[in-house]
Short mmCIF file of C-alpha atoms and ligand atoms in Angstrom, two decimals:
data_model
loop_
_atom_site.label_atom_id
_atom_site.label_comp_id
_atom_site.label_asym_id
_atom_site.label_seq_id
_atom_site.Cartn_x
_atom_site.Cartn_y
_atom_site.Cartn_z
CA MET A 1 -165.31 -56.73 -51.54
CA SER A 2 -162.31 -55.04 -52.69
CA GLN A 3 -163.92 -54.37 -56.09
CA TYR A 4 -165.77 -51.31 -54.25
CA LEU A 5 -162.67 -50.27 -52.72
CA ASN A 6 -161.31 -50.38 -56.14
CA TYR A 7 -163.51 -48.39 -57.82
CA ALA A 8 -163.07 -45.49 -55.44
CA ILE A 9 -159.87 -45.57 -56.17
CA GLU A 10 -160.65 -45.47 -59.83
CA LEU A 11 -162.69 -42.64 -59.23
CA ALA A 12 -160.14 -40.89 -57.25
CA LYS A 13 -157.60 -41.63 -60.18
CA MET A 14 -160.19 -39.93 -62.50
CA VAL A 15 -160.10 -36.27 -60.54
CA ASP A 16 -156.51 -36.20 -59.99
CA GLY A 17 -155.25 -32.86 -61.14
CA GLN A 18 -158.22 -30.96 -60.45
CA THR A 19 -158.41 -31.18 -56.72
CA GLY A 20 -155.54 -28.25 -56.25
CA LEU A 21 -154.03 -28.22 -53.06
CA ASN A 22 -156.72 -31.06 -51.66
CA PRO A 23 -156.21 -35.07 -52.38
CA PRO A 24 -158.52 -36.43 -55.31
CA VAL A 25 -160.77 -38.93 -53.31
CA GLY A 26 -163.06 -41.37 -54.59
CA SER A 27 -166.23 -42.99 -52.57
CA VAL A 28 -168.68 -45.87 -53.37
CA VAL A 29 -171.79 -46.57 -50.63
CA VAL A 30 -172.92 -49.93 -51.02
CA ASN A 31 -176.11 -51.27 -49.21
CA ASN A 32 -177.60 -55.23 -49.67
CA GLY A 33 -175.10 -55.56 -52.30
CA ARG A 34 -176.30 -52.92 -54.64
CA ILE A 35 -174.43 -49.26 -55.04
CA VAL A 36 -176.35 -46.69 -53.80
CA GLY A 37 -174.06 -43.88 -54.13
CA LEU A 38 -170.96 -42.88 -55.20
CA GLY A 39 -168.86 -39.63 -55.37
CA ALA A 40 -165.55 -37.87 -55.89
CA HIS A 41 -164.12 -34.90 -54.56
CA LEU A 42 -164.20 -32.23 -57.65
CA LYS A 43 -162.66 -29.17 -56.64
CA LYS A 44 -160.94 -27.69 -53.46
CA GLY A 45 -164.02 -26.06 -51.83
CA ASP A 46 -166.03 -28.55 -52.76
CA LYS A 47 -168.22 -30.97 -51.38
CA HIS A 48 -165.97 -33.96 -50.13
CA ALA A 49 -166.03 -37.83 -52.04
CA GLU A 50 -168.03 -39.30 -49.16
CA VAL A 51 -170.50 -36.39 -48.57
CA GLN A 52 -171.24 -36.58 -52.39
CA ALA A 53 -171.89 -40.38 -52.30
CA LEU A 54 -173.82 -40.29 -48.84
CA ASP A 55 -175.76 -37.32 -50.33
CA MET A 56 -176.66 -39.54 -53.54
CA ALA A 57 -178.00 -42.62 -51.31
CA GLN A 58 -179.45 -40.62 -48.83
CA ASN A 59 -181.74 -43.07 -46.93
CA ALA A 60 -180.26 -46.05 -48.58
CA ALA A 61 -176.66 -45.74 -46.92
CA LYS A 62 -178.53 -46.89 -43.27
CA GLY A 63 -176.87 -49.96 -42.36
CA GLY A 64 -174.64 -50.07 -45.33
CA THR A 65 -170.62 -49.91 -45.99
CA ILE A 66 -168.75 -47.06 -47.55
CA TYR A 67 -165.76 -47.53 -49.40
CA ILE A 68 -163.24 -44.51 -49.20
CA SER A 69 -159.84 -44.00 -51.39
CA LEU A 70 -158.57 -42.29 -48.22
CA GLU A 71 -158.96 -41.97 -44.38
CA PRO A 72 -161.91 -39.68 -43.80
CA CYS A 73 -161.38 -36.51 -42.61
CA THR A 74 -162.29 -35.42 -39.05
CA HIS A 75 -161.63 -31.60 -38.99
CA TYR A 76 -163.20 -28.35 -39.94
CA GLY A 77 -161.84 -27.10 -43.37
CA SER A 78 -163.89 -25.91 -45.74
CA THR A 79 -166.59 -28.28 -44.87
CA PRO A 80 -167.53 -30.16 -41.55
CA PRO A 81 -166.02 -33.34 -41.19
CA CYS A 82 -166.87 -36.33 -43.05
CA VAL A 83 -166.63 -38.79 -40.00
CA ASN A 84 -169.44 -36.91 -38.86
CA LYS A 85 -171.64 -37.24 -42.06
CA ILE A 86 -171.30 -41.16 -41.90
CA ILE A 87 -172.05 -40.98 -38.31
CA GLU A 88 -175.61 -39.19 -39.58
CA HIS A 89 -176.21 -41.68 -41.87
CA GLY A 90 -175.94 -44.76 -39.60
CA LEU A 91 -173.44 -46.67 -41.86
CA LYS A 92 -172.29 -49.99 -40.36
CA LYS A 93 -168.97 -50.07 -42.00
CA VAL A 94 -166.25 -48.04 -43.09
CA VAL A 95 -163.75 -49.15 -45.45
CA TYR A 96 -160.63 -46.84 -46.57
CA ALA A 97 -157.30 -47.67 -48.51
CA VAL A 98 -154.92 -45.14 -47.17
CA LYS A 99 -154.27 -43.08 -43.93
CA ASP A 100 -154.08 -39.50 -44.12
CA THR A 101 -150.59 -38.82 -42.63
CA THR A 102 -150.75 -34.71 -42.99
CA LEU A 103 -154.00 -34.72 -40.60
CA PRO A 104 -154.78 -35.77 -36.99
CA SER A 105 -155.73 -39.29 -37.17
CA ASN A 106 -158.57 -39.78 -34.86
CA GLY A 107 -161.06 -40.89 -37.16
CA ASP A 108 -161.08 -44.70 -36.77
CA ARG A 109 -161.46 -43.94 -32.89
CA ILE A 110 -164.65 -41.36 -33.24
CA LEU A 111 -166.29 -43.64 -35.65
CA GLU A 112 -165.78 -46.90 -33.77
CA ASP A 113 -167.06 -44.92 -30.73
CA ALA A 114 -170.51 -44.50 -32.53
CA GLY A 115 -170.68 -48.23 -33.06
CA ILE A 116 -169.20 -48.28 -36.84
CA GLU A 117 -166.82 -50.91 -37.78
CA VAL A 118 -163.67 -49.41 -39.60
CA GLU A 119 -161.51 -51.65 -42.00
CA TYR A 120 -158.05 -50.03 -43.37
CA ARG A 121 -157.06 -52.06 -46.40
CA PRO A 122 -153.71 -50.61 -47.77
CA ASN A 123 -153.65 -50.63 -51.47
CA ASN A 124 -150.47 -50.25 -53.27
CA ASP A 125 -151.91 -48.28 -56.20
CA ALA A 126 -153.79 -45.60 -53.54
CA GLU A 127 -150.32 -45.57 -52.00
CA LEU A 128 -148.78 -44.17 -54.99
CA LEU A 129 -151.66 -41.69 -55.49
CA TYR A 130 -151.10 -39.96 -52.60
CA ARG A 131 -147.60 -40.58 -52.20
CA ASP A 132 -146.12 -37.14 -53.95
CA PHE A 133 -149.45 -35.49 -52.27
CA PHE A 134 -148.69 -35.75 -48.77
CA ASP A 135 -144.84 -35.06 -49.45
CA ALA A 136 -146.04 -31.69 -51.05
CA LYS A 137 -148.18 -30.89 -48.40
CA ASN A 138 -145.69 -31.28 -46.02
CA LYS A 139 -143.02 -29.35 -48.01
CA ALA A 140 -145.46 -26.70 -49.06
CA ILE A 141 -144.48 -26.80 -52.57
CA PRO A 142 -146.50 -28.61 -55.57
CA GLN A 143 -145.95 -32.19 -56.80
CA ILE A 144 -143.72 -31.37 -59.79
CA THR A 145 -143.24 -33.45 -62.70
CA VAL A 146 -140.83 -32.56 -65.83
CA LYS A 147 -141.48 -33.49 -69.17
CA VAL A 148 -138.80 -33.86 -71.72
CA SER A 149 -139.03 -34.54 -75.51
CA CYS A 150 -135.52 -35.66 -77.07
CA SER A 151 -133.56 -36.93 -79.28
CA LEU A 152 -131.61 -40.31 -78.05
CA ASP A 153 -128.54 -38.23 -77.47
CA GLY A 154 -130.86 -36.26 -75.35
CA LYS A 155 -131.33 -32.84 -77.40
CA GLN A 156 -134.44 -31.03 -76.91
CA ALA A 157 -133.67 -28.73 -79.77
CA THR A 158 -130.40 -28.73 -82.66
CA ASP A 159 -127.51 -25.98 -81.73
CA LEU A 160 -129.83 -23.54 -84.00
CA GLY A 161 -132.86 -23.87 -81.82
CA GLU A 162 -135.19 -25.93 -84.22
CA SER A 163 -137.36 -28.36 -82.00
CA GLN A 164 -140.48 -28.99 -83.99
CA TRP A 165 -141.02 -31.69 -84.12
CA ILE A 166 -138.57 -34.09 -82.44
CA THR A 167 -141.02 -36.22 -81.32
CA ASN A 168 -144.30 -37.66 -82.90
CA LYS A 169 -148.21 -36.80 -82.75
CA THR A 170 -148.74 -39.53 -80.20
CA VAL A 171 -146.76 -37.69 -77.74
CA LYS A 172 -148.32 -34.63 -78.30
CA GLN A 173 -151.31 -36.26 -77.31
CA ASP A 174 -150.04 -37.59 -74.34
CA VAL A 175 -148.51 -34.53 -73.21
CA PHE A 176 -151.87 -33.15 -73.34
CA LYS A 177 -153.04 -35.55 -71.10
CA LEU A 178 -150.21 -34.16 -68.94
CA ARG A 179 -151.45 -30.85 -68.90
CA HIS A 180 -154.90 -31.84 -68.46
CA GLN A 181 -153.57 -33.56 -64.77
CA HIS A 182 -151.80 -30.50 -63.43
CA ASP A 183 -152.68 -27.19 -62.48
CA ALA A 184 -150.11 -25.19 -63.85
CA VAL A 185 -147.77 -25.93 -66.61
CA LEU A 186 -144.32 -24.17 -66.28
CA THR A 187 -141.83 -22.84 -68.87
CA GLY A 188 -139.33 -19.81 -69.31
CA ARG A 189 -138.42 -17.23 -71.73
CA GLY A 190 -135.76 -19.06 -73.77
CA THR A 191 -138.53 -21.54 -75.02
CA LEU A 192 -141.52 -18.49 -75.49
CA GLU A 193 -138.98 -17.10 -77.79
CA ALA A 194 -137.85 -20.09 -79.78
CA ASP A 195 -141.15 -21.99 -79.66
CA ASN A 196 -144.05 -19.01 -79.62
CA PRO A 197 -146.26 -22.26 -77.78
CA GLN A 198 -149.87 -21.55 -75.97
CA TYR A 199 -149.71 -24.65 -73.84
CA THR A 200 -152.89 -25.76 -73.99
CA THR A 201 -155.29 -28.90 -73.69
CA ARG A 202 -156.39 -30.29 -77.10
CA ILE A 203 -158.15 -33.19 -76.01
CA GLU A 204 -161.71 -33.91 -75.52
CA ASN A 205 -162.60 -31.72 -72.52
CA GLY A 206 -159.46 -31.25 -71.71
CA LYS A 207 -158.47 -28.66 -68.72
CA HIS A 208 -156.13 -26.04 -69.65
CA PRO A 209 -153.58 -25.42 -67.09
CA ILE A 210 -152.62 -22.23 -65.40
CA ARG A 211 -149.25 -20.88 -67.69
CA VAL A 212 -146.14 -19.88 -65.53
CA VAL A 213 -143.67 -17.87 -67.28
CA LEU A 214 -140.14 -17.52 -65.64
CA SER A 215 -137.89 -14.55 -66.83
CA LYS A 216 -135.39 -12.85 -64.50
CA THR A 217 -134.76 -10.00 -67.02
CA GLY A 218 -138.28 -9.43 -67.80
CA GLN A 219 -137.66 -8.83 -71.09
CA ILE A 220 -140.67 -10.70 -72.60
CA ASP A 221 -142.13 -10.18 -75.99
CA MET A 222 -145.83 -9.63 -75.20
CA SER A 223 -146.94 -9.92 -78.43
CA LEU A 224 -145.80 -13.80 -78.67
CA ASP A 225 -149.30 -16.18 -79.05
CA ILE A 226 -149.39 -17.46 -75.66
CA PHE A 227 -150.06 -13.69 -74.39
CA GLN A 228 -152.93 -13.70 -77.08
CA ASP A 229 -154.49 -16.83 -75.95
CA PRO A 230 -157.20 -16.11 -73.21
CA SER A 231 -157.87 -19.61 -72.38
CA THR A 232 -156.46 -19.50 -68.71
CA PRO A 233 -154.23 -17.29 -66.59
CA ILE A 234 -150.30 -15.90 -67.01
CA TRP A 235 -148.19 -15.93 -64.12
CA ILE A 236 -145.00 -14.37 -64.78
CA TYR A 237 -142.50 -14.24 -62.16
CA THR A 238 -139.49 -11.81 -62.67
CA GLU A 239 -136.69 -9.93 -60.89
CA SER A 240 -137.45 -6.89 -62.81
CA LYS A 241 -139.20 -4.14 -61.32
CA GLN A 242 -139.59 -2.47 -65.27
CA LEU A 243 -142.19 -5.37 -66.22
CA VAL A 244 -145.74 -4.43 -65.71
CA SER A 245 -148.90 -5.58 -67.25
CA ASN A 246 -151.96 -4.01 -67.89
CA ASN A 247 -153.74 -7.49 -69.18
CA GLU A 248 -155.86 -8.96 -66.04
CA GLN A 249 -155.67 -12.08 -67.44
CA ILE A 250 -151.31 -11.65 -66.70
CA THR A 251 -150.16 -11.32 -63.22
CA VAL A 252 -146.71 -9.91 -62.61
CA THR A 253 -145.29 -11.00 -59.88
CA THR A 254 -141.42 -9.51 -58.86
CA LEU A 255 -139.50 -11.38 -56.18
CA HIS A 256 -136.29 -10.19 -55.06
CA ASP A 257 -134.99 -13.67 -55.63
CA CYS A 258 -136.15 -15.93 -58.22
CA SER A 259 -135.30 -19.20 -56.82
CA ILE A 260 -136.77 -22.39 -57.32
CA LYS A 261 -137.72 -22.44 -54.05
CA ASN A 262 -139.50 -19.53 -53.41
CA ILE A 263 -141.20 -19.65 -56.84
CA LEU A 264 -142.79 -22.81 -55.77
CA THR A 265 -143.56 -21.67 -52.29
CA ASP A 266 -145.66 -18.68 -53.97
CA LEU A 267 -147.23 -21.26 -56.46
CA TYR A 268 -148.22 -23.35 -53.02
CA ASP A 269 -149.63 -20.35 -51.37
CA ARG A 270 -151.72 -19.72 -54.95
CA GLY A 271 -153.09 -22.82 -54.68
CA VAL A 272 -151.21 -24.90 -56.94
CA GLY A 273 -151.14 -28.69 -56.47
CA ARG A 274 -149.64 -29.98 -59.18
CA LEU A 275 -147.11 -28.58 -61.79
CA LEU A 276 -145.62 -29.44 -64.77
CA VAL A 277 -142.37 -28.21 -66.14
CA GLU A 278 -142.39 -28.11 -69.82
CA ALA A 279 -139.39 -25.71 -70.68
CA GLY A 280 -135.76 -25.67 -72.15
CA PRO A 281 -132.43 -27.28 -70.89
CA THR A 282 -131.92 -24.59 -68.80
CA LEU A 283 -134.72 -24.39 -66.18
CA THR A 284 -135.42 -28.52 -66.82
CA SER A 285 -131.38 -28.83 -66.03
CA MET A 286 -132.19 -26.49 -62.59
CA PHE A 287 -135.39 -28.26 -61.84
CA LEU A 288 -133.72 -31.98 -62.24
CA GLN A 289 -131.05 -30.52 -59.84
CA THR A 290 -133.80 -29.40 -57.22
CA GLU A 291 -134.62 -31.88 -54.02
CA PHE A 292 -138.54 -31.18 -55.41
CA LEU A 293 -138.82 -33.11 -58.25
CA ASN A 294 -141.41 -36.10 -58.16
CA GLU A 295 -141.44 -37.38 -61.55
CA LEU A 296 -139.27 -37.25 -64.70
CA ILE A 297 -141.15 -38.00 -67.96
CA ILE A 298 -138.70 -38.24 -71.15
CA TYR A 299 -140.19 -38.99 -74.72
CA TYR A 300 -137.37 -40.15 -76.92
CA ALA A 301 -137.51 -39.87 -80.56
CA PRO A 302 -135.31 -42.73 -82.19
CA LYS A 303 -133.26 -40.09 -83.76
CA LEU A 304 -129.36 -38.69 -83.09
CA ILE A 305 -129.62 -34.94 -83.14
CA GLY A 306 -125.93 -34.37 -82.75
CA GLY A 307 -124.06 -31.07 -82.91
CA SER A 308 -122.35 -29.93 -79.97
CA GLY A 309 -123.66 -30.25 -76.23
CA ARG A 310 -126.32 -27.21 -76.62
CA ASN A 311 -129.99 -28.14 -75.85
CA GLN A 312 -129.05 -31.29 -74.18
CA PHE A 313 -131.63 -31.38 -71.48
CA PHE A 314 -129.48 -32.26 -68.65
CA HIS A 315 -126.29 -29.89 -68.12
CA THR A 316 -124.51 -28.74 -65.12
CA GLU A 317 -122.08 -26.00 -64.54
CA GLN A 318 -119.21 -28.58 -62.75
CA VAL A 319 -118.45 -31.97 -63.59
CA VAL A 320 -119.77 -33.92 -60.81
CA ASN A 321 -118.52 -37.29 -59.69
CA LEU A 322 -120.16 -40.33 -60.79
CA ASP A 323 -120.95 -41.20 -56.99
CA ASN A 324 -122.78 -37.68 -56.88
CA VAL A 325 -124.97 -37.54 -60.40
CA PRO A 326 -129.35 -37.67 -59.68
CA GLN A 327 -129.78 -41.34 -59.82
CA PHE A 328 -133.26 -42.81 -61.14
CA GLU A 329 -135.29 -45.74 -60.84
CA VAL A 330 -137.75 -46.17 -64.12
CA VAL A 331 -141.29 -46.80 -62.84
CA ASN A 332 -142.85 -47.18 -66.44
CA SER A 333 -141.89 -47.85 -69.92
CA ASN A 334 -143.69 -47.79 -73.25
CA MET A 335 -143.78 -47.15 -76.68
CA LEU A 336 -145.95 -44.35 -78.45
CA GLU A 337 -145.85 -45.52 -82.00
CA GLN A 338 -141.79 -45.24 -82.24
CA ASN A 339 -141.35 -43.18 -79.87
CA ILE A 340 -140.16 -44.32 -76.32
CA LYS A 341 -141.96 -42.68 -72.58
CA LEU A 342 -140.02 -43.47 -69.93
CA VAL A 343 -141.38 -42.14 -66.44
CA LEU A 344 -138.71 -41.74 -63.79
CA ARG A 345 -138.51 -40.96 -60.09
CA LYS A 346 -135.33 -39.68 -58.36
CA LYS A 347 -133.83 -42.25 -56.40
N1 NAP B 1 -138.04 -30.56 -77.07
C1 NAP B 1 -138.66 -30.30 -75.38
O1 NAP B 1 -139.33 -31.10 -74.64
C2 NAP B 1 -138.60 -28.70 -75.52
C3 NAP B 1 -139.32 -27.68 -74.41
C4 NAP B 1 -139.23 -26.48 -74.34
C5 NAP B 1 -137.88 -25.94 -74.81
N2 NAP B 1 -137.45 -26.36 -75.72
C6 NAP B 1 -136.25 -25.84 -76.75
O2 NAP B 1 -135.67 -25.22 -75.65
C7 NAP B 1 -134.76 -24.22 -76.31
C8 NAP B 1 -134.68 -22.91 -75.19
O3 NAP B 1 -134.43 -23.51 -74.12
P1 NAP B 1 -133.72 -22.41 -72.75
O4 NAP B 1 -132.79 -23.19 -72.00
O5 NAP B 1 -133.27 -20.94 -73.58
O6 NAP B 1 -135.20 -21.98 -72.25
P2 NAP B 1 -136.10 -22.16 -70.84
O7 NAP B 1 -135.35 -23.29 -69.72
O8 NAP B 1 -137.28 -23.06 -70.81
O9 NAP B 1 -135.76 -20.71 -70.71
C9 NAP B 1 -134.38 -20.08 -70.05
C10 NAP B 1 -134.69 -18.80 -69.27
O10 NAP B 1 -135.87 -18.85 -67.97
C11 NAP B 1 -135.60 -17.68 -67.53
N3 NAP B 1 -135.11 -18.21 -66.12
C12 NAP B 1 -134.39 -19.48 -65.74
N4 NAP B 1 -134.34 -19.49 -64.51
C13 NAP B 1 -134.81 -18.64 -64.30
C14 NAP B 1 -135.33 -18.28 -62.76
N5 NAP B 1 -135.09 -18.79 -61.77
N6 NAP B 1 -136.27 -17.34 -62.56
C15 NAP B 1 -136.68 -16.85 -63.52
N7 NAP B 1 -136.74 -16.81 -64.64
C16 NAP B 1 -135.46 -17.85 -64.88
C17 NAP B 1 -134.35 -17.22 -68.06
O11 NAP B 1 -135.05 -15.71 -68.82
P3 NAP B 1 -134.21 -14.43 -68.65
O12 NAP B 1 -132.92 -14.74 -69.56
O13 NAP B 1 -135.45 -13.41 -69.47
O14 NAP B 1 -134.14 -14.12 -67.30
C18 NAP B 1 -133.97 -18.02 -69.27
O15 NAP B 1 -133.48 -17.26 -70.10
C19 NAP B 1 -135.77 -23.97 -77.46
O16 NAP B 1 -134.73 -24.28 -78.35
C20 NAP B 1 -136.47 -24.64 -77.41
O17 NAP B 1 -137.26 -25.09 -79.05
C21 NAP B 1 -137.46 -27.87 -76.22
#
């Protein structure tokens, strides 16, 4: 029954954002109409979801069916292949929702050779869960969400730099959830100086993201609140050789060229699988012009700020022909009290 596969997919969704460079995966083992084991991959290097579920089921797995959100692996990574574990436990059937296009796909054959029935049961929800993961893994850069809070006229701050609070408290809570779902949050020196933010996650059992700060010049005021908050590491990217830190929580990486591509590649190499960009118009505009963006989330407050074009979240040096402007599709929209949340993907 697909309720068990749906349950495995729900488990995967719950650990999305905490598995770093590994995919979020959920698994449920069923025998004689009873759930006898369930599991999720909790973090990179930990047991895979199938192994968690089979360890829970033990002998009760024999002759049963295992439902998995993603095709089971066949390779030796930091853990042994999951197909071996499935064979050892004597399961009768394997049902999975998505094929892993980033790994050798010989799992079905190995399982079938061992006498196990295999069913690939495609599921839209699960496809969506893994689409950006596969894309990021192929490019070896993190999955990227850009978040913007602005007025109806697209301003992230007034011309004088005032930005607290454009959107409402419900938006703030939603942004905490976004931080929880990402490994790292990225911002620029301009935002640190204007807002003195901490980028923590103030929700029950929230996970604080690693904080990534960009400053080509390296002229950062180290007395700002973010540098006094010990909750997670801070990684600074700069081109300045003068910027150094004696604080072990703060890592300074000096790149010859602080291009977005170079920074993203380095972040992925360090284990950042999902990155949330929460920056001012300079960096927001840069990210919106790259090919790396997966999702753009805009929170609109029903206000008009006006002034000049300053602090408008998207600006370009050149005027672009309408045929060539970045285009998006709206994948979701909802009201957060009197504010509107739009979730968009680049076309
Ligand atoms: N409403 C919102 O959602 C929201 C969110 C964030 C900020 N804001 C507002 O935005 C305003 C600040 O805007 P902003 O555009 O100055 O902020 P920003 O985009 O966060 O930061 C800009 C700074 O990032 C650094 N930078 C840019 N590209 C870089 C690269 N490739 N490598 C390394 N460093 C790089 C530069 O620092 P250096 O000059 O040191 O090189 C640059 O000055 C404030 O008024 C703030 O309140 C609003």
